[in-house]
């Protein structure tokens, strides 16, 4: 049975919101006692005073994480034991699905139905998948001469810090902590200051599941304080990041200025979605293009924000696209029927609206949406927008907007489409729609992107790696490849 909006309101009344950091198995205030206010973009309500941790707290957390790592209390547990505990963690997340979904929605604005159907189950699934994998991965024996034994083993890297964004707060975190914990590392999670509440909440669930104290720590706070302190720390072995390309570059500098920690970056995107005239189903392509820009308020790293449409089907396609966008109307994020929730905060809202005016100024034609709406809720809502007549040189085709603003670019040939698709500093994802098998493969090969979708947009699960080419990042989340980030390879030569 689906909860109604008033069911969710009632649930909210009975919540006690935790806003403190979690270090060494317990909640604690920032050493400075500083807090910041966490307000909901859904309707402006006050949620919690959240600990604003800084360098001093980072030092404590790293020390605690290091001590837990060296003690072997987690790192030296049999993989099957870590698996058992992590599966219990996944189960506890599902057992608290409604509370976590409510926190995720109120904190960052996404529709409650998405939090329930996607964010919380996907988080549990990421933990379970990595847990299930960890007692099935074997190390290697090198093909040595007869008098040598060469062992190639993976060891946990040590202390892993992760800095994550606000668009899928728990999912993005779980893509990092699930493989890192499964591999035996100690972990420090720095959630976005815009969406800290679920990260703080699951720390208790991790402890309840049996993850030893000191192994999973959460430091809420700002990027330029606690985030920077972790990135500059001399005793953090690995820094895993998801966020903007600008901050990703900064983290590489911090690593170079400190201990050369491994830095793994999942950064921004400006993904092309290319519809050829011979697409198998134009209506399906239009629906995917609409969801590809409106889902999660367009706050998706892989949003198909550049829609490339072949000229011969343009006039037929645009009405299908505008119609498909009707399914994506902003509504109160706690209403179970809502498909487009609130934009994360005032600054992000202003940024989206500014890009919409830049699009108009540069000569693109706004053919749908683009207005702020539902102001009476006290929340931050904007109608998904479509620009026609966009060229790839325009600002709205070059910069990541991270909001529901679609740029429609018309092309004539496959060569031209590929050149436009690849003409971006980003290379996160791409879509191509055609019923010609050879064309699909050739085009997919030519695309410089970490994920390519053919005759669909935004498919995939835990089984395939996820990450970017070019300035969209390095390394990969998900799949067994993710373990590469959190393990060191050791070669041991034994003379026989
Ligand atoms: P952001 O880069 O502003 O912030 C990300 C995180 O970095 C936050 O936790 C923030 O506090 C922290 N941070 C900021 N300044 C810092 C500093 N100087 N030192 C250390 N940490 C610092 O990004 P955002 O606005 O939170 O998220 C949106 C971005 O995330 C978009 O660019 C989007 O494409 C990207 N993203 C990428 C993926 C992916 O997998 N490639 C997935 C989701 C989001
Ligand atoms: Mn928030």
Coordinates of C-alpha atoms and ligand atoms in Angstrom, one line a residue:
X1 CA 0.0 0.0 0.0
X2 CA 1.4 3.4 -0.9
X3 CA 1.8 6.0 1.7
X4 CA -0.1 9.2 1.1
X5 CA 1.4 12.6 1.6
X6 CA -0.2 12.9 5.0
X7 CA 1.2 9.5 6.0
X8 CA 4.6 10.9 5.2
X9 CA 3.9 14.0 7.2
X10 CA 2.9 11.9 10.2
X11 CA 6.0 9.9 9.9
X12 CA 8.1 13.1 9.8
X13 CA 6.4 14.2 13.1
X14 CA 7.6 11.1 14.8
X15 CA 11.2 11.3 13.6
X16 CA 14.1 12.3 15.7
X17 CA 16.6 13.7 13.3
X18 CA 20.3 13.1 14.0
X19 CA 22.7 15.7 12.8
X20 CA 25.9 14.8 14.5
X21 CA 29.1 13.2 13.1
X22 CA 29.7 9.5 13.6
X23 CA 33.3 8.6 14.7
X24 CA 34.6 5.5 16.4
X25 CA 31.1 4.0 16.8
X26 CA 29.3 6.9 18.3
X27 CA 27.6 10.2 17.4
X28 CA 29.5 13.3 18.4
X29 CA 29.3 17.0 17.8
X30 CA 32.0 18.8 15.9
X31 CA 35.0 19.6 18.2
X32 CA 34.3 23.3 17.4
X33 CA 30.6 22.7 18.3
X34 CA 29.8 24.4 15.0
X35 CA 26.6 23.5 13.2
X36 CA 24.8 24.5 10.0
X37 CA 21.1 24.5 9.3
X38 CA 19.7 21.8 7.1
X39 CA 16.5 23.2 5.4
X40 CA 14.3 21.2 3.1
X41 CA 14.0 22.4 -0.5
X42 CA 10.6 20.6 -0.6
X43 CA 8.8 23.4 1.3
X44 CA 11.5 25.3 3.2
X45 CA 11.0 23.5 6.5
X46 CA 13.8 23.3 9.0
X47 CA 15.2 19.7 9.3
X48 CA 18.2 19.7 11.6
X49 CA 21.2 21.4 12.9
X50 CA 24.1 19.4 11.4
X51 CA 27.6 19.2 12.8
X52 CA 30.0 21.3 10.8
X53 CA 33.1 19.3 11.1
X54 CA 36.5 20.5 10.1
X55 CA 40.2 19.6 10.1
X56 CA 40.3 18.8 13.8
X57 CA 37.5 16.3 13.4
X58 CA 39.1 14.9 10.2
X59 CA 42.3 14.3 12.2
X60 CA 40.4 12.3 14.9
X61 CA 38.4 10.3 12.3
X62 CA 41.5 9.4 10.3
X63 CA 43.3 8.3 13.5
X64 CA 40.4 6.2 14.6
X65 CA 40.0 4.7 11.1
X66 CA 43.8 3.9 10.9
X67 CA 43.7 2.3 14.3
X68 CA 40.7 0.1 13.4
X69 CA 42.5 -0.9 10.2
X70 CA 45.7 -1.8 11.8
X71 CA 44.0 -3.8 14.6
X72 CA 42.7 -6.1 11.9
X73 CA 39.3 -6.2 13.5
X74 CA 37.7 -5.8 10.1
X75 CA 40.6 -6.0 7.6
X76 CA 41.6 -9.4 8.8
X77 CA 38.2 -10.9 9.2
X78 CA 37.5 -13.8 6.8
X79 CA 35.8 -12.4 3.6
X80 CA 32.8 -14.7 4.3
X81 CA 32.5 -12.9 7.7
X82 CA 32.6 -9.5 6.2
X83 CA 30.0 -10.7 3.7
X84 CA 27.7 -11.8 6.4
X85 CA 27.9 -8.5 8.3
X86 CA 27.5 -6.4 5.2
X87 CA 24.4 -8.3 4.1
X88 CA 23.0 -7.6 7.5
X89 CA 23.8 -3.9 6.9
X90 CA 21.9 -4.1 3.6
X91 CA 19.0 -5.8 5.3
X92 CA 18.9 -3.1 8.0
X93 CA 18.8 -0.4 5.3
X94 CA 15.8 -2.1 3.7
X95 CA 14.2 -2.5 7.1
X96 CA 14.4 1.3 7.5
X97 CA 13.5 2.0 3.9
X98 CA 10.6 4.4 4.7
X99 CA 12.6 6.5 7.2
X100 CA 15.6 6.7 4.9
X101 CA 13.4 7.5 1.8
X102 CA 11.7 10.3 3.8
X103 CA 15.1 11.8 4.9
X104 CA 16.5 11.6 1.3
X105 CA 13.4 13.3 -0.1
X106 CA 13.2 16.1 2.5
X107 CA 16.9 16.7 2.4
X108 CA 17.5 17.0 -1.3
X109 CA 14.1 17.3 -2.9
X110 CA 13.6 14.2 -5.0
X111 CA 10.1 12.6 -5.3
X112 CA 9.3 10.3 -2.5
X113 CA 8.3 7.6 -5.0
X114 CA 11.8 7.7 -6.4
X115 CA 13.5 7.5 -3.0
X116 CA 11.3 4.5 -2.1
X117 CA 11.6 2.7 -5.5
X118 CA 15.2 3.6 -6.4
X119 CA 17.5 5.2 -3.9
X120 CA 17.1 3.1 -0.9
X121 CA 16.7 -0.3 -2.6
X122 CA 19.7 0.5 -4.9
X123 CA 21.8 1.3 -1.9
X124 CA 21.0 -2.0 -0.2
X125 CA 21.6 -3.7 -3.5
X126 CA 25.0 -2.2 -3.9
X127 CA 26.0 -3.4 -0.5
X128 CA 24.7 -6.8 -1.0
X129 CA 26.3 -7.2 -4.5
X130 CA 29.7 -6.3 -3.2
X131 CA 29.3 -8.4 -0.1
X132 CA 28.3 -11.4 -2.2
X133 CA 31.3 -10.9 -4.4
X134 CA 34.0 -10.7 -1.8
X135 CA 34.2 -14.3 -0.9
X136 CA 34.3 -15.4 -4.6
X137 CA 37.2 -13.4 -5.8
X138 CA 40.5 -15.3 -6.1
X139 CA 44.0 -14.0 -6.3
X140 CA 46.6 -15.1 -8.9
X141 CA 49.6 -17.2 -9.2
X142 CA 52.2 -16.0 -11.8
X143 CA 53.4 -18.3 -14.6
X144 CA 56.9 -18.4 -13.1
X145 CA 60.0 -20.6 -13.8
X146 CA 59.9 -23.9 -11.9
X147 CA 62.0 -22.7 -8.9
X148 CA 59.9 -19.7 -8.2
X149 CA 56.4 -19.1 -6.8
X150 CA 54.9 -15.7 -7.7
X151 CA 51.9 -14.7 -5.8
X152 CA 49.8 -11.8 -6.9
X153 CA 47.5 -10.7 -4.1
X154 CA 45.2 -7.9 -3.4
X155 CA 45.3 -6.1 -0.1
X156 CA 42.9 -3.5 1.3
X157 CA 44.4 0.0 0.7
X158 CA 43.9 1.1 4.3
X159 CA 42.0 4.3 5.1
X160 CA 39.6 5.4 2.4
X161 CA 37.9 8.7 2.5
X162 CA 34.9 9.4 0.2
X163 CA 33.5 12.8 -0.7
X164 CA 30.1 12.6 -2.4
X165 CA 27.5 14.8 -4.0
X166 CA 23.8 15.4 -3.1
X167 CA 22.0 14.2 -6.2
X168 CA 21.8 10.5 -5.1
X169 CA 23.2 10.9 -1.6
X170 CA 23.1 7.3 -0.5
X171 CA 23.6 5.6 -3.8
X172 CA 26.7 7.5 -4.7
X173 CA 28.1 6.8 -1.2
X174 CA 27.3 3.1 -1.4
X175 CA 29.1 2.7 -4.8
X176 CA 32.2 3.6 -2.8
X177 CA 31.7 2.3 0.7
X178 CA 30.3 -1.1 -0.4
X179 CA 33.4 -2.3 -2.3
X180 CA 35.8 -0.5 0.1
X181 CA 34.3 -2.1 3.2
X182 CA 33.9 -5.5 1.5
X183 CA 37.6 -5.3 0.6
X184 CA 38.5 -4.7 4.3
X185 CA 39.3 -1.0 4.4
X186 CA 38.3 1.6 7.0
X187 CA 36.1 4.3 5.7
X188 CA 35.3 8.0 6.2
X189 CA 32.3 9.3 4.4
X190 CA 32.0 13.1 3.8
X191 CA 28.4 13.6 2.5
X192 CA 27.4 16.8 0.7
X193 CA 26.5 19.7 3.0
X194 CA 23.3 19.8 1.0
X195 CA 22.3 16.2 1.8
X196 CA 23.9 14.8 5.0
X197 CA 21.0 13.2 6.8
X198 CA 20.9 9.7 5.4
X199 CA 24.6 9.2 5.6
X200 CA 24.5 10.2 9.3
X201 CA 21.5 7.8 9.8
X202 CA 23.1 4.7 8.2
X203 CA 26.2 5.0 10.4
X204 CA 24.1 3.6 13.2
X205 CA 22.8 0.8 11.0
X206 CA 26.4 -0.1 10.0
X207 CA 27.3 -0.4 13.7
X208 CA 24.1 -2.4 14.5
X209 CA 24.9 -4.7 11.6
X210 CA 28.2 -5.6 13.3
X211 CA 30.7 -3.4 11.4
X212 CA 33.3 -2.7 14.2
X213 CA 33.6 0.8 15.6
X214 CA 36.1 3.0 13.8
X215 CA 35.6 1.2 10.5
X216 CA 32.7 3.3 9.2
X217 CA 32.8 7.0 10.1
X218 CA 30.7 10.0 8.8
X219 CA 31.9 13.6 8.8
X220 CA 29.2 16.0 7.7
X221 CA 30.4 19.5 6.8
X222 CA 31.6 21.7 4.0
X223 CA 33.9 20.9 1.2
X224 CA 36.4 23.7 1.8
X225 CA 36.7 22.7 5.5
X226 CA 36.4 19.0 6.2
X227 CA 36.5 17.9 2.6
X228 CA 39.7 19.7 2.0
X229 CA 41.2 18.4 5.2
X230 CA 40.6 14.8 4.2
X231 CA 42.0 15.5 0.7
X232 CA 45.1 17.0 2.2
X233 CA 45.5 14.5 5.0
X234 CA 48.8 12.6 5.1
X235 CA 47.3 9.4 6.4
X236 CA 44.4 8.9 4.0
X237 CA 45.4 6.2 1.5
X238 CA 42.6 6.6 -1.0
X239 CA 40.2 9.5 -1.8
X240 CA 37.1 8.5 -3.8
X241 CA 35.1 11.4 -5.1
X242 CA 31.9 12.0 -7.0
X243 CA 31.0 15.6 -7.8
X244 CA 31.9 18.4 -10.2
X245 CA 34.8 18.5 -12.5
X246 CA 36.0 21.7 -10.9
X247 CA 36.3 20.2 -7.5
X248 CA 37.7 17.0 -8.9
X249 CA 40.7 18.9 -10.4
X250 CA 41.2 20.6 -7.0
X251 CA 41.4 17.2 -5.3
X252 CA 44.2 16.1 -7.6
X253 CA 46.2 19.2 -6.5
X254 CA 45.5 18.4 -2.8
X255 CA 46.8 14.8 -3.4
X256 CA 49.9 16.2 -5.0
X257 CA 50.5 18.7 -2.2
X258 CA 50.2 16.0 0.4
X259 CA 50.8 12.2 0.3
X260 CA 50.0 11.3 -3.3
X261 CA 47.0 9.4 -2.1
X262 CA 45.1 7.6 -4.8
X263 CA 42.4 9.8 -6.2
X264 CA 39.4 8.4 -8.0
X265 CA 37.1 10.8 -9.6
X266 CA 33.5 10.5 -10.9
X267 CA 32.8 14.0 -12.2
X268 CA 30.5 15.9 -14.5
X269 CA 28.8 15.2 -17.8
X270 CA 27.1 16.7 -20.8
X271 CA 25.9 13.6 -22.4
X272 CA 24.8 13.3 -26.0
X273 CA 21.7 11.3 -26.9
X274 CA 21.6 10.8 -30.7
X275 CA 18.3 9.9 -32.5
X276 CA 18.7 8.7 -36.1
X277 CA 15.8 8.7 -38.5
X278 CA 15.9 4.9 -38.5
X279 CA 15.4 4.7 -34.7
X280 CA 13.2 1.6 -34.1
X281 CA 10.6 3.5 -32.1
X282 CA 10.5 7.3 -32.1
X283 CA 7.9 7.5 -29.4
X284 CA 10.1 5.4 -27.1
X285 CA 13.1 7.6 -28.0
X286 CA 11.1 10.7 -27.2
X287 CA 10.0 9.2 -23.8
X288 CA 13.6 8.3 -23.0
X289 CA 14.8 11.8 -24.0
X290 CA 12.2 13.3 -21.7
X291 CA 13.0 11.1 -18.7
X292 CA 16.7 11.5 -19.5
X293 CA 16.5 15.2 -18.7
X294 CA 13.6 15.4 -16.2
X295 CA 14.2 12.4 -13.9
X296 CA 15.7 13.5 -10.6
X297 CA 15.0 17.2 -11.6
X298 CA 17.8 16.8 -14.2
X299 CA 20.3 16.5 -11.3
X300 CA 21.9 13.4 -12.9
X301 CA 25.5 13.2 -13.9
X302 CA 24.4 11.1 -17.0
X303 CA 21.5 13.3 -17.9
X304 CA 21.0 13.2 -21.7
X305 CA 21.3 17.0 -21.8
X306 CA 22.3 17.3 -25.5
X307 CA 19.6 15.7 -27.7
X308 CA 20.9 15.3 -31.3
X309 CA 18.1 14.7 -33.7
X310 CA 18.4 13.8 -37.5
X311 CA 17.0 16.6 -39.6
X312 CA 14.6 14.4 -41.6
X313 CA 12.6 13.4 -38.5
X314 CA 12.8 16.6 -36.6
X315 CA 9.3 17.9 -37.2
X316 CA 7.9 14.5 -36.4
X317 CA 10.0 14.1 -33.3
X318 CA 9.5 17.4 -31.5
X319 CA 5.8 17.0 -30.8
X320 CA 6.5 13.5 -29.5
X321 CA 9.1 15.0 -27.2
X322 CA 6.9 17.8 -25.9
X323 CA 4.1 15.3 -25.3
X324 CA 6.4 13.0 -23.5
X325 CA 7.5 15.8 -21.2
X326 CA 3.9 16.1 -20.0
X327 CA 4.6 13.1 -17.8
X328 CA 7.3 15.2 -16.0
X329 CA 5.5 17.9 -14.0
X330 CA 6.8 19.4 -10.8
X331 CA 4.8 18.5 -7.7
X332 CA 5.2 18.4 -3.9
X333 CA 8.0 15.9 -3.4
X334 CA 6.1 14.1 -0.6
X335 CA 3.1 13.4 -2.9
X336 CA 3.5 9.8 -4.2
X337 CA 2.2 10.8 -7.6
X338 CA 5.0 13.4 -8.1
X339 CA 7.6 12.7 -10.9
X340 CA 9.6 15.9 -10.6
X341 CA 10.5 17.1 -7.1
X342 CA 12.3 20.2 -5.8
X343 CA 15.7 21.5 -6.9
X344 CA 18.2 20.9 -4.1
X345 CA 18.7 24.5 -2.9
X346 CA 18.2 28.2 -3.8
X347 CA 21.6 28.5 -5.4
X348 CA 21.0 25.6 -7.7
X349 CA 17.6 27.0 -8.6
X350 CA 19.1 30.3 -9.5
X351 CA 21.9 28.6 -11.5
X352 CA 19.3 26.6 -13.5
X353 CA 17.2 29.8 -14.2
X354 CA 20.3 31.7 -15.2
X355 CA 21.2 29.0 -17.8
X356 CA 17.7 29.3 -19.1
X357 CA 18.1 33.0 -19.7
X358 CA 21.6 32.5 -21.2
X359 CA 20.0 30.0 -23.6
X360 CA 17.5 32.6 -24.7
X361 CA 20.1 35.4 -25.0
X362 CA 22.3 33.3 -27.2
X363 CA 19.4 32.6 -29.6
X364 CA 18.1 29.2 -28.7
X365 CA 14.3 28.8 -28.7
X366 CA 12.6 27.8 -25.5
X367 CA 9.8 25.5 -26.7
X368 CA 8.6 24.0 -23.3
X369 CA 8.8 24.8 -19.6
X370 CA 11.6 26.8 -18.0
X371 CA 9.6 28.7 -15.4
X372 CA 9.8 28.5 -11.6
X373 CA 6.6 27.0 -10.3
X374 CA 4.8 26.0 -7.1
X375 CA 6.2 28.9 -5.2
X376 CA 3.2 28.8 -2.8
X377 CA 4.7 25.5 -1.3
X378 CA 7.7 27.4 -0.1
X379 CA 9.7 24.9 -2.1
X380 CA 12.1 25.2 -5.0
X381 CA 10.5 23.9 -8.2
X382 CA 11.2 24.5 -11.9
X383 CA 9.4 23.2 -15.0
X384 CA 11.6 20.9 -17.2
X385 CA 12.7 23.0 -20.2
X386 CA 13.4 22.2 -23.9
X387 CA 15.5 24.5 -26.1
X388 CA 15.3 24.0 -29.8
X389 CA 17.7 25.5 -32.3
X390 CA 20.8 24.9 -30.1
X391 CA 24.3 24.8 -31.6
X392 CA 27.0 22.9 -29.8
X393 CA 28.9 26.1 -29.4
X394 CA 26.2 27.6 -27.1
X395 CA 26.9 27.8 -23.4
X396 CA 23.8 25.6 -22.7
X397 CA 25.4 22.8 -24.8
X398 CA 28.8 23.1 -23.3
X399 CA 28.4 23.5 -19.6
X400 CA 26.8 21.1 -17.2
X401 CA 23.6 22.7 -16.0
X402 CA 22.6 19.9 -13.6
X403 CA 19.0 20.8 -13.9
X404 CA 16.1 19.9 -16.2
X405 CA 17.2 21.8 -19.3
X406 CA 17.4 20.0 -22.6
X407 CA 19.3 21.3 -25.6
X408 CA 18.0 20.0 -29.0
X409 CA 20.6 20.0 -31.8
X410 CA 19.8 19.1 -35.3
X411 CA 22.2 17.1 -37.5
X412 CA 22.4 15.8 -41.1
X413 CA 24.9 13.0 -41.2
X414 CA 26.3 10.3 -38.9
X415 CA 29.8 11.8 -39.1
X416 CA 28.5 15.2 -38.1
X417 CA 26.5 13.7 -35.2
X418 CA 29.6 11.8 -33.9
X419 CA 31.7 15.0 -34.2
X420 CA 29.2 17.0 -32.2
X421 CA 28.7 14.2 -29.7
X422 CA 32.4 14.0 -28.9
X423 CA 32.9 17.8 -29.0
X424 CA 32.8 18.2 -25.2
X425 CA 35.3 18.2 -22.3
X426 CA 33.1 15.5 -20.8
X427 CA 32.8 11.8 -21.7
X428 CA 30.5 10.2 -19.1
X429 CA 27.6 8.6 -21.1
X430 CA 25.9 8.7 -24.5
X431 CA 22.8 7.3 -26.2
X432 CA 22.2 6.2 -29.8
X433 CA 19.0 5.3 -31.5
X434 CA 19.0 3.3 -34.7
X435 CA 17.7 0.0 -36.0
X436 CA 20.8 -0.5 -38.2
X437 CA 23.0 -2.9 -36.3
X438 CA 26.2 -2.0 -38.0
X439 CA 25.6 1.7 -37.6
X440 CA 24.8 1.2 -33.9
X441 CA 28.1 -0.6 -33.2
X442 CA 30.2 1.8 -35.3
X443 CA 28.7 4.8 -33.6
X444 CA 29.0 3.2 -30.1
X445 CA 32.7 2.6 -30.9
X446 CA 33.3 6.1 -32.0
X447 CA 31.7 7.7 -28.9
X448 CA 34.2 8.8 -26.3
X449 CA 32.1 7.9 -23.2
X450 CA 32.3 5.5 -20.3
X451 CA 28.7 4.2 -20.8
X452 CA 26.9 3.9 -24.2
X453 CA 23.2 3.0 -24.4
X454 CA 21.7 1.7 -27.7
X455 CA 18.0 2.2 -28.2
X456 CA 17.5 3.1 -24.5
X457 CA 18.8 5.7 -22.2
X458 CA 20.3 5.2 -18.7
X459 CA 20.3 1.5 -18.5
X460 CA 22.6 -0.6 -16.3
X461 CA 23.0 -2.3 -12.9
X462 CA 25.8 -3.3 -10.6
X463 CA 27.2 -5.8 -13.1
X464 CA 28.9 -3.2 -15.3
X465 CA 31.5 -0.5 -14.5
X466 CA 30.4 3.1 -14.4
X467 CA 32.6 6.1 -14.9
X468 CA 33.9 8.6 -17.4
X469 CA 36.3 9.3 -20.2
X470 CA 38.0 12.7 -20.4
X471 CA 37.1 15.3 -17.7
X472 CA 34.3 13.1 -16.5
X473 CA 36.8 11.3 -14.4
X474 CA 38.9 8.2 -13.9
X475 CA 38.4 4.8 -12.4
X476 CA 35.1 3.0 -12.3
X477 CA 32.4 2.5 -9.7
X478 CA 30.3 -0.7 -9.7
X479 CA 31.2 -4.2 -11.0
X480 CA 34.3 -6.1 -9.9
X481 CA 36.4 -3.3 -11.4
X482 CA 35.5 -1.1 -8.4
X483 CA 37.7 -3.2 -6.2
X484 CA 40.7 -1.9 -8.1
X485 CA 40.2 1.4 -6.4
X486 CA 40.3 0.1 -2.9
X487 CA 43.0 -2.5 -3.1
X488 CA 46.7 -2.6 -3.7
X489 CA 48.2 -5.3 -5.8
X490 CA 51.2 -7.1 -4.3
X491 CA 53.6 -9.4 -6.0
X492 CA 55.4 -11.8 -3.7
X493 CA 58.3 -13.9 -5.1
X494 CA 59.2 -17.1 -3.3
X495 CA 62.4 -18.9 -4.2
X496 CA 61.8 -22.6 -4.0
Ligands
LIG1 P1 30.5 19.5 -5.9 O1 31.7 19.2 -6.7 O2 30.2 20.9 -5.7 O3 30.6 18.8 -4.5 C1 30.8 17.5 -4.3 C2 31.4 17.2 -3.0 O4 32.7 17.8 -2.9 C3 30.6 17.8 -1.8 O5 30.6 16.9 -0.8 C4 31.3 19.0 -1.4 O6 31.2 19.4 -0.1 C5 32.8 18.6 -1.7 N1 33.7 19.7 -1.9 C6 33.5 20.9 -2.4 N2 34.6 21.7 -2.4 C7 35.6 20.9 -1.9 C8 36.9 21.1 -1.6 N3 37.6 22.2 -1.9 N4 37.7 20.1 -1.1 C9 37.1 18.9 -0.9 N5 35.8 18.6 -1.1 C10 35.0 19.6 -1.6 O7 29.4 18.7 -6.7 P2 27.8 18.7 -6.3 O8 27.2 20.0 -6.7 O9 27.6 18.2 -4.9 O10 27.3 17.5 -7.3 C11 27.0 17.7 -8.6 C12 28.2 17.2 -9.5 O11 28.4 15.9 -9.2 C13 27.8 17.3 -10.9 O12 29.0 17.9 -11.6 C14 27.6 15.9 -11.3 O13 27.8 15.6 -12.7 C15 28.5 15.2 -10.5 N6 28.1 13.8 -10.3 C16 28.9 12.8 -11.0 C17 28.6 11.5 -10.9 C18 29.4 10.5 -11.6 O14 29.3 9.3 -11.3 N7 30.2 10.8 -12.6 C19 27.4 11.1 -10.2 C20 26.7 12.1 -9.6 C21 27.0 13.4 -9.7
LIG2 MN1 19.4 19.4 2.2

